Short mmCIF file of C-alpha atoms in Angstrom, two decimals:
data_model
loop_
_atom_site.label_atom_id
_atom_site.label_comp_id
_atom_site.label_asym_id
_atom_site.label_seq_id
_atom_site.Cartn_x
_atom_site.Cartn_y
_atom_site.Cartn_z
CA UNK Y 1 -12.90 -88.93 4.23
CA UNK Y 2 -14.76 -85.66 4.24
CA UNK Y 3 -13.51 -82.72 2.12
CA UNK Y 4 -13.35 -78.86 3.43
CA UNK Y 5 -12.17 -76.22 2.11
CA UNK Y 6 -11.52 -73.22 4.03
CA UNK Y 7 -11.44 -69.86 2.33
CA UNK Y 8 -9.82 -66.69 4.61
CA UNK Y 9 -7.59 -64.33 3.93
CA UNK Y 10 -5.61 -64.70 7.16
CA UNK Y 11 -3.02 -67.32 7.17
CA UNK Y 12 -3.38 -67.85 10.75
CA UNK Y 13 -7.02 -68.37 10.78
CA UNK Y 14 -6.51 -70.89 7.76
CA UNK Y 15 -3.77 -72.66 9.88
CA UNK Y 16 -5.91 -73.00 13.04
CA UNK Y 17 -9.03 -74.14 11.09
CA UNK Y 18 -6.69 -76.54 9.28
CA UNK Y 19 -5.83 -78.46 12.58
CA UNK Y 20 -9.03 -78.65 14.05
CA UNK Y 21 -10.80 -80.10 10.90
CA UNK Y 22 -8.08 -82.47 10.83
CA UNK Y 23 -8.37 -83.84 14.45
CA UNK Y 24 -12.33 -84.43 12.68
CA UNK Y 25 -10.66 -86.48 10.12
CA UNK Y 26 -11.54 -83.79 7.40
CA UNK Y 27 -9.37 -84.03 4.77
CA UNK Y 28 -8.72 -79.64 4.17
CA UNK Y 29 -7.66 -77.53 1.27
CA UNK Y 30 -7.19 -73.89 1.67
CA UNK Y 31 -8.06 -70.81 -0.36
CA UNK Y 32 -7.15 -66.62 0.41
CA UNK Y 33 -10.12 -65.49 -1.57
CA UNK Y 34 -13.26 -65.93 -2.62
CA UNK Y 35 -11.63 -66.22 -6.74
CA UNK Y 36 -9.20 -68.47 -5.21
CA UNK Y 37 -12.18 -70.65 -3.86
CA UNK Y 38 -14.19 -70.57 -6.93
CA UNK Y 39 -11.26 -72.24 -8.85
CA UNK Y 40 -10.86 -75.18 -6.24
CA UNK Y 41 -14.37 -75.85 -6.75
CA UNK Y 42 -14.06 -76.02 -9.88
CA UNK Y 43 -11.50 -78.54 -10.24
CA UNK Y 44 -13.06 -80.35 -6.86
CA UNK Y 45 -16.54 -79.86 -4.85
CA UNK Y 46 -15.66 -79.94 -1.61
CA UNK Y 47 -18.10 -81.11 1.10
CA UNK Y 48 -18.09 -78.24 3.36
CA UNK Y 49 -17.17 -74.90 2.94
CA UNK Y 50 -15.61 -73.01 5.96
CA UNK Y 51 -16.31 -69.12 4.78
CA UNK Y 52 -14.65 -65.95 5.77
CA UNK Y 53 -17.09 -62.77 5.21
CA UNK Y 54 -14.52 -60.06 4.45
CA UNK Y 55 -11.52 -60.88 2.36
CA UNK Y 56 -9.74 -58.68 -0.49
CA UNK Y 57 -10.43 -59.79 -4.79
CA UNK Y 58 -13.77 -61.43 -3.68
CA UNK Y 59 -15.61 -60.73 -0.78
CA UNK Y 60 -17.25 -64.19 1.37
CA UNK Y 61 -21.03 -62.83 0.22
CA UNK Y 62 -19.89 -62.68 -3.44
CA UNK Y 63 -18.11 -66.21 -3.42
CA UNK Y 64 -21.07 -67.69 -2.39
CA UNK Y 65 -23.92 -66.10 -4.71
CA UNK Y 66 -21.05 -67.01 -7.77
CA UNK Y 67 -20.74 -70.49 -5.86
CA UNK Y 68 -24.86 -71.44 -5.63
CA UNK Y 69 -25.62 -70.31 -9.28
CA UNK Y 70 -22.83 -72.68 -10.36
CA UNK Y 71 -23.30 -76.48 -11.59
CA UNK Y 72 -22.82 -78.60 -8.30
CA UNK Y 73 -22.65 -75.57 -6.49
CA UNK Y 74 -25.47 -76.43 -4.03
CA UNK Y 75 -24.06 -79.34 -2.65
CA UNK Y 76 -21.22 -78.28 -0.79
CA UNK Y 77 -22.36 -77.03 2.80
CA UNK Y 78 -21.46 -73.75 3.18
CA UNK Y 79 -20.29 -72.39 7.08
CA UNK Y 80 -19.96 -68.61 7.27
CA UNK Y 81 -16.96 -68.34 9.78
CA UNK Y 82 -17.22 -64.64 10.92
CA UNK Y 83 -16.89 -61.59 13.33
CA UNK Y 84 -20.34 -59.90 12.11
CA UNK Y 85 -22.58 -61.12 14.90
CA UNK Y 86 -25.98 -58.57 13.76
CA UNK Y 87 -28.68 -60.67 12.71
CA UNK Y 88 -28.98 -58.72 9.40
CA UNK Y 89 -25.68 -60.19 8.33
CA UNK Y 90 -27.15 -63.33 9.43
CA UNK Y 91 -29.75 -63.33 7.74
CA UNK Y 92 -28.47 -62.09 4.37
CA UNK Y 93 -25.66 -64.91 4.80
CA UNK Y 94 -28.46 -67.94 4.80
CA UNK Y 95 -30.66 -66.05 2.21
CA UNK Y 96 -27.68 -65.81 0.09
CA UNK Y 97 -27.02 -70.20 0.46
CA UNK Y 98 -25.10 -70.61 3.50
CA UNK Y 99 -26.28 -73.48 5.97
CA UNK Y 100 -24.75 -72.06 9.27
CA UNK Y 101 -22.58 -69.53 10.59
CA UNK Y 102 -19.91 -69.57 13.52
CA UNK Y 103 -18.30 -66.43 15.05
CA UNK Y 104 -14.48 -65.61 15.47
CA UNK Y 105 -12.71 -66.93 17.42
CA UNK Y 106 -14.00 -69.89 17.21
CA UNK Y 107 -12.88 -73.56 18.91
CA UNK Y 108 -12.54 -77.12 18.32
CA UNK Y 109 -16.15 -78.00 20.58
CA UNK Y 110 -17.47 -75.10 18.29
CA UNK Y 111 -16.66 -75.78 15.00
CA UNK Y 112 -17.38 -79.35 15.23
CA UNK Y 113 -20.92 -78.51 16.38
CA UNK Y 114 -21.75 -76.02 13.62
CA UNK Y 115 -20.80 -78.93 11.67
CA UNK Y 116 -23.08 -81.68 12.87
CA UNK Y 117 -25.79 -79.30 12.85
CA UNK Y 118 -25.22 -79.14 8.84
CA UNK Y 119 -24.61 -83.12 8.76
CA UNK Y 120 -21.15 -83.84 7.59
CA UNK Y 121 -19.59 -84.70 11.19
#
């Protein structure tokens, strides 16, 4: 089974992301920071990464620069889950290591495209 882990400071976006990737048979961990997220990959690469860009302690951007200088750290893929639709924060998101991006709000026919597109559905 498949691994995510989704990292956003709102509980309710956590909880919705949580039952979608689970109706695609992902097995999902959770995180409310980008610190937070660091530490679970420590202890356990996950296989995707669903990203929030804005979050308190450590911001989505700075997770994932700390995340793709780290040992394993370029395996996981790495979704940017966000409201910042300009394609300067698109761009700076894949430059930075992420694989794809998907806006808020997003749903299940979404998500699980964004996630074929990076190969692990």
């Amino acid at each position: 089974m498949k691994t995510c882990l989704v990292v956003d400071d709102s509980k309710v976006i956590r909880k919705v992301a949580r039952h979608i990737l689970e109706t695609l048979e992902f097995s999902v961990e959770e995180a409310e920071d980008g610190r937070a997220a660091l530490a679970h990959c420590e202890n356990a690469m996950p296989d995707v990464i669903l990203l929030d860009w804005n979050m308190p302690v450590m911001s989505g951007m700075e997770f994932l620069r700390a995340l793709r200088r780290a040992e394993s750290g370029g395996e996981p893929k790495v979704v940017f889950c966000t409201t910042e639709n300009d394609l300067a924060h698109i761009r700076a998101a894949i430059e930075a290591g992420a694989d794809e991006y998907v806006m808020k709000p997003f749903d299940r026919e979404t998500l699980h495209s964004k996630l074929q597109i990076v190969g692990v559905a």
